Amino acid sequence: MRAPRLWAVLAGIVAAAGQAPVGLWWLSLLGLAGVFFLYSKAHTTRAAAWLGWCAGLGYFAASLFWIVEPFLVDAPRYGWLAPFALIGLTGGLALLWAAAFWISRRINVGVLGLAALWSLAEALRAVLFTGFPWGMIGYGWLDTPVAQLGASIGPHGLTLLMLVAASLPTALAFRNGSLAMIGLIGTAWAVGVLQIQPDTFSDKVVRIVQPNASQDQKWDPEMVPIFLDRQLALTAAQSDMRPDLVIWPETSIASRVSRSAGTFKRVADATGGAPAIVGANSAVGVQFFNGAIVLDGDGQIAGRYFKHHLVPFGEYVPLGDFLTRFGIRGLAAREGTGFSAGPGPKVLEVPGIGKVLPLICYELIFPRNFRGVERADMIVQITNDAWFGKISGPYQHLAQARMRAIEQGLPLMRSANTGVSAVIGTQGAVLAEIPLGQAGFVDAPIPNPAPPTLYAKTGDWPALIVMALLLIWTRSVRRPVDS
């Protein structure tokens, strides 16, 4: 590999340091600045494209290496797919970066134009082939006041802010550009600080339950009743607070909904009459759904939601009828060829609590799942992050939950099978949590919702328009060059 390409891979790896669990925003900024500098030395479209691909390869390999974990849960059957998944995903996503770099050099818009195109490539990543907006560059701001700007400009706006800041040293020459970068970050930091407000709380208490059922044991017939009893015991445990709502994680009930009336009654007995939200699968005709079920104080079903944004090759397999001939099925599909998609996001009324927007696992990483839905009082995510290993995947999923709370101005209750379960305030602060890999429960007052944010009202369009305007401006002040 030629030296610039190797340096690009290393710069991409450094840029990934902004993602959880490392969370070093300044190191991410340094890596991205290095990529912009390398790009300024790439004088052909071919060299620029290779540079973008190598930077993307380093970034995605470092931030998404947890993607091999689901294939290792049943290693004898699926382990052989793990390296193909990692190489295919990282190399494929890097192609979007390569395209942005190629176009930027082709139309000669300079590093600021590249920042716009690069941001657009990340926005495209969020929707292409159902989308995979995991580990977006803008998430590097999460543990800084700048993250509060997500309530106005959303995740793609935060990505553009990060990339523009990283481009300034190269765009304006290092000394003056570095001062401009510091000025931009300082201004964004100050604006974020001004937006920080303390959470207020209702008089209702939520109990989050985390059974810590490892994925390789979760469906073991001998372990199923043990895990159920563990969740019931955690639900019934005495504490200083009396819960008004209990939340269990994704597929926390092993039997189908149609066969779970007795189990639902046991849940109601354990809650002492408080409503509960539990995860359970449903069969409707020949279709199989991953669902969130609202139970009232008597254990009767008061509402249900079916997951609508499924994980490709996890919960279903594209071209499933063909690929199942070769033994390739969805990793999480326990029956047939996989799950069916529900009709879409919807708000459920929880007795005595209010309006809840339920999301199941992977659905939470898509900000667009909040558009066009009735305003809720809170977001509830039930998930099974046991699939994601113990190093980075669960922490990155938690980070994205925090971003959704900021963007929407809504509290978020998160029950994860193996962790991290948490109560998250309207500005992304983790107010209570159960650490990864522990069984337990946590009681916490339910935060009140904040007023609807600008991002909740407008979505990604303002950020996308700014990207387009920046690209048009940089194109208008520079002449195209031949490749």
Tab-separated table of C-alpha atoms in Angstrom:
chain	number	residue	atom	x	y	z
A	1	MET	CA	0.000	0.000	0.000
A	2	ARG	CA	1.311	3.389	-0.954
A	3	ALA	CA	2.265	5.669	1.939
A	4	PRO	CA	-0.602	8.212	1.583
A	5	ARG	CA	-3.145	5.392	1.571
A	6	LEU	CA	-1.608	3.832	4.673
A	7	TRP	CA	-1.639	7.198	6.406
A	8	ALA	CA	-5.299	7.568	5.395
A	9	VAL	CA	-6.164	4.215	7.009
A	10	LEU	CA	-4.397	5.282	10.202
A	11	ALA	CA	-6.103	8.689	10.154
A	12	GLY	CA	-9.462	6.943	9.774
A	13	ILE	CA	-8.716	4.754	12.780
A	14	VAL	CA	-7.822	7.837	14.831
A	15	ALA	CA	-11.023	9.555	13.672
A	16	ALA	CA	-13.030	6.621	15.067
A	17	ALA	CA	-11.792	7.522	18.581
A	18	GLY	CA	-14.727	9.906	18.881
A	19	GLN	CA	-17.120	6.951	19.081
A	20	ALA	CA	-18.063	5.166	22.305
A	21	PRO	CA	-16.586	3.726	24.412
A	22	VAL	CA	-13.462	5.854	23.748
A	23	GLY	CA	-15.304	9.137	23.214
A	24	LEU	CA	-12.291	11.401	22.537
A	25	TRP	CA	-13.797	14.084	20.318
A	26	TRP	CA	-10.546	16.007	19.977
A	27	LEU	CA	-8.701	12.901	18.776
A	28	SER	CA	-11.439	12.273	16.224
A	29	LEU	CA	-11.066	15.858	15.051
A	30	LEU	CA	-7.315	15.384	14.709
A	31	GLY	CA	-7.766	12.244	12.606
A	32	LEU	CA	-10.257	13.940	10.319
A	33	ALA	CA	-7.969	16.957	9.948
A	34	GLY	CA	-5.240	14.554	8.871
A	35	VAL	CA	-7.512	13.106	6.184
A	36	PHE	CA	-8.228	16.604	4.828
A	37	PHE	CA	-4.504	17.339	4.697
A	38	LEU	CA	-3.811	14.107	2.806
A	39	TYR	CA	-6.636	14.933	0.400
A	40	SER	CA	-5.048	18.314	-0.361
A	41	LYS	CA	-1.990	16.413	-1.667
A	42	ALA	CA	-4.025	14.053	-3.875
A	43	HIS	CA	-4.003	15.742	-7.272
A	44	THR	CA	-6.035	13.243	-9.301
A	45	THR	CA	-9.539	11.885	-8.924
A	46	ARG	CA	-8.154	8.355	-8.693
A	47	ALA	CA	-5.802	9.262	-5.864
A	48	ALA	CA	-8.565	11.135	-4.049
A	49	ALA	CA	-10.988	8.203	-4.328
A	50	TRP	CA	-8.414	5.755	-2.995
A	51	LEU	CA	-7.663	8.121	-0.152
A	52	GLY	CA	-11.347	8.387	0.800
A	53	TRP	CA	-11.809	4.629	0.624
A	54	CYS	CA	-8.765	3.955	2.802
A	55	ALA	CA	-9.852	6.539	5.373
A	56	GLY	CA	-13.313	4.971	5.445
A	57	LEU	CA	-11.843	1.494	5.753
A	58	GLY	CA	-9.872	2.530	8.831
A	59	TYR	CA	-12.774	4.434	10.370
A	60	PHE	CA	-15.398	1.723	9.918
A	61	ALA	CA	-13.088	-1.150	10.822
A	62	ALA	CA	-12.216	0.584	14.105
A	63	SER	CA	-15.729	1.716	14.993
A	64	LEU	CA	-17.724	-1.292	13.722
A	65	PHE	CA	-15.496	-4.251	14.564
A	66	TRP	CA	-18.198	-5.446	16.966
A	67	ILE	CA	-20.191	-6.502	13.876
A	68	VAL	CA	-18.503	-9.921	14.050
A	69	GLU	CA	-20.042	-10.646	17.483
A	70	PRO	CA	-23.511	-11.775	16.281
A	71	PHE	CA	-21.909	-14.372	14.022
A	72	LEU	CA	-19.979	-15.848	16.949
A	73	VAL	CA	-23.047	-16.532	19.102
A	74	ASP	CA	-23.588	-19.703	17.066
A	75	ALA	CA	-20.016	-20.011	15.784
A	76	PRO	CA	-20.281	-23.539	14.314
A	77	ARG	CA	-23.065	-22.403	12.010
A	78	TYR	CA	-22.304	-18.743	11.342
A	79	GLY	CA	-18.741	-18.085	12.466
A	80	TRP	CA	-17.364	-18.489	8.959
A	81	LEU	CA	-19.421	-15.450	7.892
A	82	ALA	CA	-17.848	-13.085	10.459
A	83	PRO	CA	-14.797	-11.960	8.430
A	84	PHE	CA	-16.914	-11.555	5.299
A	85	ALA	CA	-19.385	-9.404	7.254
A	86	LEU	CA	-16.662	-7.141	8.623
A	87	ILE	CA	-14.789	-6.811	5.335
A	88	GLY	CA	-17.960	-6.432	3.284
A	89	LEU	CA	-19.530	-3.860	5.581
A	90	THR	CA	-16.449	-1.717	6.168
A	91	GLY	CA	-15.308	-1.876	2.557
A	92	GLY	CA	-18.811	-1.198	1.271
A	93	LEU	CA	-19.453	1.796	3.521
A	94	ALA	CA	-16.020	3.168	2.617
A	95	LEU	CA	-17.152	3.307	-1.005
A	96	LEU	CA	-19.480	6.180	-0.074
A	97	TRP	CA	-16.497	8.118	1.269
A	98	ALA	CA	-14.523	7.248	-1.861
A	99	ALA	CA	-17.329	8.623	-4.032
A	100	ALA	CA	-17.413	11.872	-2.062
A	101	PHE	CA	-13.651	12.289	-2.395
A	102	TRP	CA	-13.730	11.459	-6.122
A	103	ILE	CA	-16.513	13.948	-6.848
A	104	SER	CA	-14.845	16.627	-4.765
A	105	ARG	CA	-11.594	16.355	-6.724
A	106	ARG	CA	-13.437	15.999	-10.014
A	107	ILE	CA	-15.335	19.272	-9.635
A	108	ASN	CA	-12.513	20.898	-7.666
A	109	VAL	CA	-14.418	22.277	-4.686
A	110	GLY	CA	-11.515	22.144	-2.231
A	111	VAL	CA	-11.585	20.838	1.315
A	112	LEU	CA	-14.650	22.851	2.363
A	113	GLY	CA	-16.549	21.399	-0.566
A	114	LEU	CA	-15.283	17.988	0.448
A	115	ALA	CA	-16.691	18.577	3.942
A	116	ALA	CA	-20.111	19.155	2.363
A	117	LEU	CA	-19.867	16.109	0.091
A	118	TRP	CA	-18.523	13.943	2.891
A	119	SER	CA	-21.462	14.979	5.103
A	120	LEU	CA	-23.864	14.166	2.269
A	121	ALA	CA	-22.228	10.742	1.915
A	122	GLU	CA	-22.836	10.109	5.618
A	123	ALA	CA	-26.452	11.222	5.193
A	124	LEU	CA	-26.790	8.796	2.270
A	125	ARG	CA	-25.368	6.040	4.450
A	126	ALA	CA	-28.320	6.576	6.776
A	127	VAL	CA	-30.870	5.653	4.090
A	128	LEU	CA	-29.182	3.563	1.369
A	129	PHE	CA	-30.308	-0.087	1.306
A	130	THR	CA	-32.564	0.563	4.351
A	131	GLY	CA	-29.710	2.548	5.944
A	132	PHE	CA	-27.020	1.990	8.541
A	133	PRO	CA	-26.361	5.281	10.392
A	134	TRP	CA	-24.341	3.615	13.157
A	135	GLY	CA	-21.219	5.475	14.294
A	136	MET	CA	-21.979	8.724	12.478
A	137	ILE	CA	-19.100	11.194	12.607
A	138	GLY	CA	-21.204	13.786	14.440
A	139	TYR	CA	-21.672	11.445	17.411
A	140	GLY	CA	-18.133	12.335	18.395
A	141	TRP	CA	-19.583	15.492	20.009
A	142	LEU	CA	-21.779	13.489	22.400
A	143	ASP	CA	-19.929	14.120	25.663
A	144	THR	CA	-19.474	17.829	24.967
A	145	PRO	CA	-21.912	20.758	25.149
A	146	VAL	CA	-21.816	20.860	21.331
A	147	ALA	CA	-24.079	17.791	21.331
A	148	GLN	CA	-26.933	20.014	22.499
A	149	LEU	CA	-26.952	21.567	19.032
A	150	GLY	CA	-28.409	18.243	17.887
A	151	ALA	CA	-31.748	19.569	19.154
A	152	SER	CA	-31.574	22.116	16.335
A	153	ILE	CA	-29.431	20.670	13.550
A	154	GLY	CA	-29.681	16.921	14.144
A	155	PRO	CA	-27.006	14.257	13.658
A	156	HIS	CA	-26.137	15.275	10.086
A	157	GLY	CA	-25.715	18.881	11.148
A	158	LEU	CA	-23.334	17.738	13.877
A	159	THR	CA	-21.420	15.707	11.298
A	160	LEU	CA	-21.103	18.747	9.026
A	161	LEU	CA	-19.922	20.846	11.970
A	162	MET	CA	-17.231	18.293	12.824
A	163	LEU	CA	-16.026	18.020	9.234
A	164	VAL	CA	-16.000	21.758	8.556
A	165	ALA	CA	-14.012	22.303	11.762
A	166	ALA	CA	-11.537	19.583	10.767
A	167	SER	CA	-11.141	21.046	7.276
A	168	LEU	CA	-10.272	24.589	8.365
A	169	PRO	CA	-6.530	24.091	9.104
A	170	THR	CA	-6.005	22.831	5.544
A	171	ALA	CA	-8.500	25.219	3.932
A	172	LEU	CA	-7.062	28.385	5.465
A	173	ALA	CA	-3.404	27.350	5.924
A	174	PHE	CA	-2.446	25.734	9.171
A	175	ARG	CA	-1.868	28.695	11.470
A	176	ASN	CA	-4.865	30.814	10.546
A	177	GLY	CA	-6.981	27.751	9.858
A	178	SER	CA	-6.252	26.289	13.265
A	179	LEU	CA	-7.331	29.552	14.885
A	180	ALA	CA	-10.526	29.503	12.806
A	181	MET	CA	-11.182	25.892	13.846
A	182	ILE	CA	-10.754	26.793	17.515
A	183	GLY	CA	-13.059	29.771	17.041
A	184	LEU	CA	-15.756	27.678	15.390
A	185	ILE	CA	-15.611	24.973	18.056
A	186	GLY	CA	-15.550	27.570	20.815
A	187	THR	CA	-18.645	29.261	19.425
A	188	ALA	CA	-20.496	25.960	19.074
A	189	TRP	CA	-19.393	24.993	22.590
A	190	ALA	CA	-20.718	28.260	24.042
A	191	VAL	CA	-24.053	27.930	22.237
A	192	GLY	CA	-24.360	24.363	23.526
A	193	VAL	CA	-23.647	25.462	27.104
A	194	LEU	CA	-26.398	28.082	26.860
A	195	GLN	CA	-28.887	25.375	25.847
A	196	ILE	CA	-28.216	23.131	28.869
A	197	GLN	CA	-31.181	23.070	31.242
A	198	PRO	CA	-31.747	20.742	34.209
A	199	ASP	CA	-34.322	17.993	33.785
A	200	THR	CA	-37.589	18.238	35.678
A	201	PHE	CA	-39.374	15.135	36.909
A	202	SER	CA	-42.886	13.778	37.156
A	203	ASP	CA	-44.229	12.023	40.241
A	204	LYS	CA	-44.081	8.692	38.414
A	205	VAL	CA	-41.336	6.108	38.913
A	206	VAL	CA	-40.064	3.657	36.311
A	207	ARG	CA	-38.345	0.370	37.063
A	208	ILE	CA	-35.993	-0.921	34.386
A	209	VAL	CA	-35.281	-4.659	34.556
A	210	GLN	CA	-32.111	-6.226	33.150
A	211	PRO	CA	-32.001	-10.062	33.375
A	212	ASN	CA	-28.524	-10.497	31.826
A	213	ALA	CA	-29.473	-13.534	29.760
A	214	SER	CA	-26.532	-14.399	27.524
A	215	GLN	CA	-27.504	-14.936	23.911
A	216	ASP	CA	-26.178	-18.482	23.742
A	217	GLN	CA	-28.456	-19.438	26.684
A	218	LYS	CA	-31.451	-17.199	26.088
A	219	TRP	CA	-33.496	-19.754	24.169
A	220	ASP	CA	-32.189	-22.868	25.945
A	221	PRO	CA	-35.350	-24.694	27.174
A	222	GLU	CA	-33.715	-25.312	30.549
A	223	MET	CA	-32.710	-21.654	30.976
A	224	VAL	CA	-35.939	-20.018	29.761
A	225	PRO	CA	-37.821	-20.511	33.072
A	226	ILE	CA	-34.743	-19.431	35.044
A	227	PHE	CA	-34.511	-16.149	33.174
A	228	LEU	CA	-38.271	-15.587	33.488
A	229	ASP	CA	-38.162	-16.185	37.247
A	230	ARG	CA	-35.199	-13.820	37.510
A	231	GLN	CA	-37.132	-11.049	35.782
A	232	LEU	CA	-40.194	-11.654	37.966
A	233	ALA	CA	-38.060	-11.538	41.119
A	234	LEU	CA	-36.386	-8.298	40.022
A	235	THR	CA	-39.799	-6.835	39.233
A	236	ALA	CA	-41.230	-7.760	42.633
A	237	ALA	CA	-38.150	-6.695	44.638
A	238	GLN	CA	-38.756	-4.096	47.351
A	239	SER	CA	-37.040	-0.718	47.205
A	240	ASP	CA	-37.433	2.823	48.486
A	241	MET	CA	-39.495	3.696	45.412
A	242	ARG	CA	-42.726	2.073	44.315
A	243	PRO	CA	-42.613	1.744	40.520
A	244	ASP	CA	-45.520	3.054	38.452
A	245	LEU	CA	-44.171	1.447	35.260
A	246	VAL	CA	-41.981	-1.616	34.721
A	247	ILE	CA	-40.025	-2.235	31.524
A	248	TRP	CA	-38.525	-5.548	30.431
A	249	PRO	CA	-36.165	-5.941	27.430
A	250	GLU	CA	-36.687	-7.241	23.911
A	251	THR	CA	-38.032	-10.819	23.692
A	252	SER	CA	-37.996	-10.986	27.487
A	253	ILE	CA	-40.884	-13.462	27.282
A	254	ALA	CA	-39.857	-16.570	25.388
A	255	SER	CA	-43.318	-17.801	24.417
A	256	ARG	CA	-45.517	-16.267	21.760
A	257	VAL	CA	-48.059	-13.680	22.875
A	258	SER	CA	-50.949	-16.038	22.085
A	259	ARG	CA	-49.526	-18.557	24.570
A	260	SER	CA	-48.485	-16.118	27.299
A	261	ALA	CA	-51.680	-15.189	29.186
A	262	GLY	CA	-50.467	-17.030	32.271
A	263	THR	CA	-47.065	-15.360	32.091
A	264	PHE	CA	-48.656	-11.937	31.680
A	265	LYS	CA	-50.691	-12.572	34.857
A	266	ARG	CA	-47.480	-13.423	36.726
A	267	VAL	CA	-45.943	-10.163	35.470
A	268	ALA	CA	-48.946	-8.215	36.791
A	269	ASP	CA	-48.666	-9.946	40.158
A	270	ALA	CA	-44.978	-9.035	40.332
A	271	THR	CA	-45.594	-5.374	39.449
A	272	GLY	CA	-48.226	-5.056	42.168
A	273	GLY	CA	-50.743	-3.713	39.688
A	274	ALA	CA	-48.448	-1.307	37.815
A	275	PRO	CA	-48.474	-1.430	34.008
A	276	ALA	CA	-45.556	-3.080	32.233
A	277	ILE	CA	-43.934	-3.049	28.824
A	278	VAL	CA	-42.418	-6.385	27.818
A	279	GLY	CA	-40.884	-7.867	24.705
A	280	ALA	CA	-42.533	-10.877	23.071
A	281	ASN	CA	-42.958	-12.339	19.606
A	282	SER	CA	-46.315	-12.734	17.909
A	283	ALA	CA	-47.536	-14.994	15.134
A	284	VAL	CA	-50.278	-13.607	12.888
A	285	GLY	CA	-51.207	-16.169	10.289
A	286	VAL	CA	-47.964	-17.172	8.606
A	287	GLN	CA	-46.195	-13.972	9.660
A	288	PHE	CA	-43.914	-13.673	12.678
A	289	PHE	CA	-43.397	-10.337	14.463
A	290	ASN	CA	-40.961	-8.990	17.039
A	291	GLY	CA	-43.125	-6.971	19.404
A	292	ALA	CA	-43.430	-4.702	22.418
A	293	ILE	CA	-46.511	-5.441	24.536
A	294	VAL	CA	-48.148	-3.042	27.001
A	295	LEU	CA	-49.773	-4.852	29.933
A	296	ASP	CA	-52.226	-3.184	32.291
A	297	GLY	CA	-52.276	-3.794	36.035
A	298	ASP	CA	-54.262	-7.004	35.564
A	299	GLY	CA	-51.902	-8.483	32.991
A	300	GLN	CA	-54.245	-7.800	30.077
A	301	ILE	CA	-52.837	-6.495	26.778
A	302	ALA	CA	-53.442	-2.738	26.611
A	303	GLY	CA	-51.427	-2.112	23.467
A	304	ARG	CA	-48.926	-3.697	21.165
A	305	TYR	CA	-46.307	-2.593	18.666
A	306	PHE	CA	-44.566	-4.680	16.008
A	307	LYS	CA	-41.024	-3.813	14.986
A	308	HIS	CA	-41.107	-2.304	11.516
A	309	HIS	CA	-37.436	-1.571	10.736
A	310	LEU	CA	-35.814	-4.990	10.615
A	311	VAL	CA	-32.120	-5.856	10.540
A	312	PRO	CA	-31.032	-7.269	7.149
A	313	PHE	CA	-29.437	-10.701	7.590
A	314	GLY	CA	-30.322	-10.460	11.291
A	315	GLU	CA	-34.110	-10.632	11.395
A	316	TYR	CA	-34.690	-11.340	7.739
A	317	VAL	CA	-32.650	-12.261	4.695
A	318	PRO	CA	-33.013	-10.378	1.410
A	319	LEU	CA	-33.902	-12.919	-1.292
A	320	GLY	CA	-34.722	-15.217	1.619
A	321	ASP	CA	-36.486	-17.913	-0.387
A	322	PHE	CA	-33.361	-18.339	-2.495
A	323	LEU	CA	-30.686	-18.038	0.189
A	324	THR	CA	-32.374	-20.380	2.660
A	325	ARG	CA	-31.685	-23.179	0.169
A	326	PHE	CA	-28.057	-22.731	1.165
A	327	GLY	CA	-28.808	-22.649	4.903
A	328	ILE	CA	-28.524	-18.858	5.223
A	329	ARG	CA	-31.168	-17.510	7.582
A	330	GLY	CA	-31.569	-14.421	9.719
A	331	LEU	CA	-29.381	-14.687	12.817
A	332	ALA	CA	-32.257	-13.762	15.120
A	333	ALA	CA	-34.911	-15.702	13.222
A	334	ARG	CA	-35.868	-18.693	15.326
A	335	GLU	CA	-38.632	-19.852	13.009
A	336	GLY	CA	-39.023	-19.894	9.238
A	337	THR	CA	-37.050	-17.481	7.111
A	338	GLY	CA	-37.326	-14.503	9.432
A	339	PHE	CA	-39.543	-11.806	10.861
A	340	SER	CA	-42.114	-9.718	9.047
A	341	ALA	CA	-42.090	-5.932	9.331
A	342	GLY	CA	-44.796	-4.168	11.298
A	343	PRO	CA	-46.838	-1.303	9.793
A	344	GLY	CA	-44.634	1.462	11.212
A	345	PRO	CA	-43.903	3.511	14.319
A	346	LYS	CA	-46.802	4.482	16.535
A	347	VAL	CA	-47.468	5.935	19.965
A	348	LEU	CA	-49.064	3.709	22.618
A	349	GLU	CA	-51.072	4.862	25.608
A	350	VAL	CA	-49.789	3.304	28.844
A	351	PRO	CA	-52.421	3.342	31.613
A	352	GLY	CA	-51.613	5.933	34.271
A	353	ILE	CA	-48.367	6.969	32.549
A	354	GLY	CA	-49.129	8.673	29.257
A	355	LYS	CA	-48.042	8.412	25.647
A	356	VAL	CA	-45.054	6.218	24.864
A	357	LEU	CA	-43.182	5.807	21.592
A	358	PRO	CA	-41.845	2.213	21.629
A	359	LEU	CA	-38.809	1.258	19.565
A	360	ILE	CA	-37.177	-2.136	19.427
A	361	CYS	CA	-33.385	-2.457	19.347
A	362	TYR	CA	-31.916	-1.313	16.014
A	363	GLU	CA	-34.870	0.952	15.214
A	364	LEU	CA	-33.561	3.609	17.578
A	365	ILE	CA	-30.502	4.375	15.424
A	366	PHE	CA	-32.756	5.915	12.755
A	367	PRO	CA	-33.817	9.492	13.547
A	368	ARG	CA	-36.289	9.315	10.665
A	369	ASN	CA	-38.369	6.816	12.668
A	370	PHE	CA	-39.594	9.789	14.707
A	371	ARG	CA	-40.948	11.781	11.762
A	372	GLY	CA	-44.672	11.952	11.219
A	373	VAL	CA	-45.465	10.271	14.542
A	374	GLU	CA	-47.646	11.739	17.254
A	375	ARG	CA	-45.640	13.550	19.946
A	376	ALA	CA	-45.076	11.207	22.892
A	377	ASP	CA	-44.280	11.866	26.544
A	378	MET	CA	-41.290	9.534	26.430
A	379	ILE	CA	-39.403	7.073	24.259
A	380	VAL	CA	-39.103	3.453	25.387
A	381	GLN	CA	-36.459	1.285	23.781
A	382	ILE	CA	-36.412	-2.416	24.505
A	383	THR	CA	-33.362	-4.169	23.126
A	384	ASN	CA	-31.209	-7.275	23.242
A	385	ASP	CA	-27.657	-5.995	23.020
A	386	ALA	CA	-26.306	-9.419	23.936
A	387	TRP	CA	-25.779	-9.731	20.173
A	388	PHE	CA	-23.267	-6.864	20.214
A	389	GLY	CA	-20.540	-8.282	22.466
A	390	LYS	CA	-19.013	-6.557	25.473
A	391	ILE	CA	-16.444	-4.123	24.078
A	392	SER	CA	-18.008	-1.366	22.021
A	393	GLY	CA	-21.356	-2.306	20.442
A	394	PRO	CA	-23.588	-1.896	23.537
A	395	TYR	CA	-21.923	1.400	24.468
A	396	GLN	CA	-22.349	2.790	20.961
A	397	HIS	CA	-26.017	1.783	21.008
A	398	LEU	CA	-26.442	3.627	24.324
A	399	ALA	CA	-24.696	6.684	22.841
A	400	GLN	CA	-27.191	6.771	19.984
A	401	ALA	CA	-30.067	6.539	22.453
A	402	ARG	CA	-28.671	9.610	24.199
A	403	MET	CA	-28.536	11.466	20.881
A	404	ARG	CA	-32.183	10.622	20.133
A	405	ALA	CA	-33.216	12.072	23.516
A	406	ILE	CA	-31.360	15.308	22.713
A	407	GLU	CA	-32.792	15.562	19.202
A	408	GLN	CA	-36.376	15.001	20.295
A	409	GLY	CA	-36.336	16.665	23.710
A	410	LEU	CA	-37.854	13.515	25.189
A	411	PRO	CA	-36.802	11.293	28.086
A	412	LEU	CA	-35.783	7.814	27.031
A	413	MET	CA	-36.244	4.608	29.013
A	414	ARG	CA	-33.951	1.837	27.860
A	415	SER	CA	-34.195	-1.808	28.933
A	416	ALA	CA	-31.420	-3.980	27.491
A	417	ASN	CA	-31.180	-7.703	28.092
A	418	THR	CA	-27.502	-7.660	29.057
A	419	GLY	CA	-27.053	-3.881	29.316
A	420	VAL	CA	-26.547	-1.061	29.273
A	421	SER	CA	-30.051	-0.273	30.590
A	422	ALA	CA	-30.648	3.359	31.450
A	423	VAL	CA	-32.970	6.251	32.142
A	424	ILE	CA	-31.883	9.144	29.908
A	425	GLY	CA	-32.899	12.763	30.355
A	426	THR	CA	-34.079	15.140	27.671
A	427	GLN	CA	-30.550	16.456	27.081
A	428	GLY	CA	-28.860	13.090	26.800
A	429	ALA	CA	-27.651	12.702	30.390
A	430	VAL	CA	-27.716	9.170	31.813
A	431	LEU	CA	-29.707	9.651	35.031
A	432	ALA	CA	-29.697	6.021	36.156
A	433	GLU	CA	-28.237	2.854	34.687
A	434	ILE	CA	-27.512	-0.831	35.130
A	435	PRO	CA	-23.949	-1.642	33.995
A	436	LEU	CA	-23.209	-4.017	31.147
A	437	GLY	CA	-23.189	-7.692	32.058
A	438	GLN	CA	-25.095	-7.450	35.351
A	439	ALA	CA	-28.549	-8.646	36.348
A	440	GLY	CA	-30.551	-6.130	38.317
A	441	PHE	CA	-33.075	-3.316	38.307
A	442	VAL	CA	-33.018	0.428	38.711
A	443	ASP	CA	-35.802	2.707	39.891
A	444	ALA	CA	-35.859	6.354	38.850
A	445	PRO	CA	-38.335	9.221	38.571
A	446	ILE	CA	-39.571	9.675	35.011
A	447	PRO	CA	-38.306	12.971	33.528
A	448	ASN	CA	-40.835	15.339	32.034
A	449	PRO	CA	-40.669	15.930	28.274
A	450	ALA	CA	-39.187	19.200	27.048
A	451	PRO	CA	-40.974	21.338	24.452
A	452	PRO	CA	-40.623	20.002	20.883
A	453	THR	CA	-37.178	20.789	19.518
A	454	LEU	CA	-36.465	22.494	16.224
A	455	TYR	CA	-35.085	19.211	14.899
A	456	ALA	CA	-38.262	17.380	15.961
A	457	LYS	CA	-40.218	19.870	13.837
A	458	THR	CA	-37.983	20.118	10.768
A	459	GLY	CA	-35.941	16.924	10.609
A	460	ASP	CA	-32.775	16.764	8.514
A	461	TRP	CA	-33.780	19.203	5.771
A	462	PRO	CA	-32.071	22.312	7.212
A	463	ALA	CA	-28.759	20.469	7.577
A	464	LEU	CA	-29.032	19.001	4.072
A	465	ILE	CA	-29.807	22.425	2.617
A	466	VAL	CA	-26.753	23.923	4.334
A	467	MET	CA	-24.594	21.124	2.892
A	468	ALA	CA	-25.942	21.828	-0.577
A	469	LEU	CA	-25.411	25.590	-0.245
A	470	LEU	CA	-21.849	25.072	0.988
A	471	LEU	CA	-21.165	22.812	-1.979
A	472	ILE	CA	-22.645	25.334	-4.426
A	473	TRP	CA	-20.600	28.154	-2.918
A	474	THR	CA	-17.315	26.248	-3.024
A	475	ARG	CA	-18.057	25.183	-6.597
A	476	SER	CA	-18.729	28.771	-7.642
A	477	VAL	CA	-15.410	30.133	-6.328
A	478	ARG	CA	-13.194	27.442	-7.861
A	479	ARG	CA	-12.573	26.148	-11.383
A	480	PRO	CA	-12.861	22.472	-12.245
A	481	VAL	CA	-9.655	20.626	-13.047
A	482	ASP	CA	-8.945	17.599	-15.178
A	483	SER	CA	-8.285	14.296	-13.460
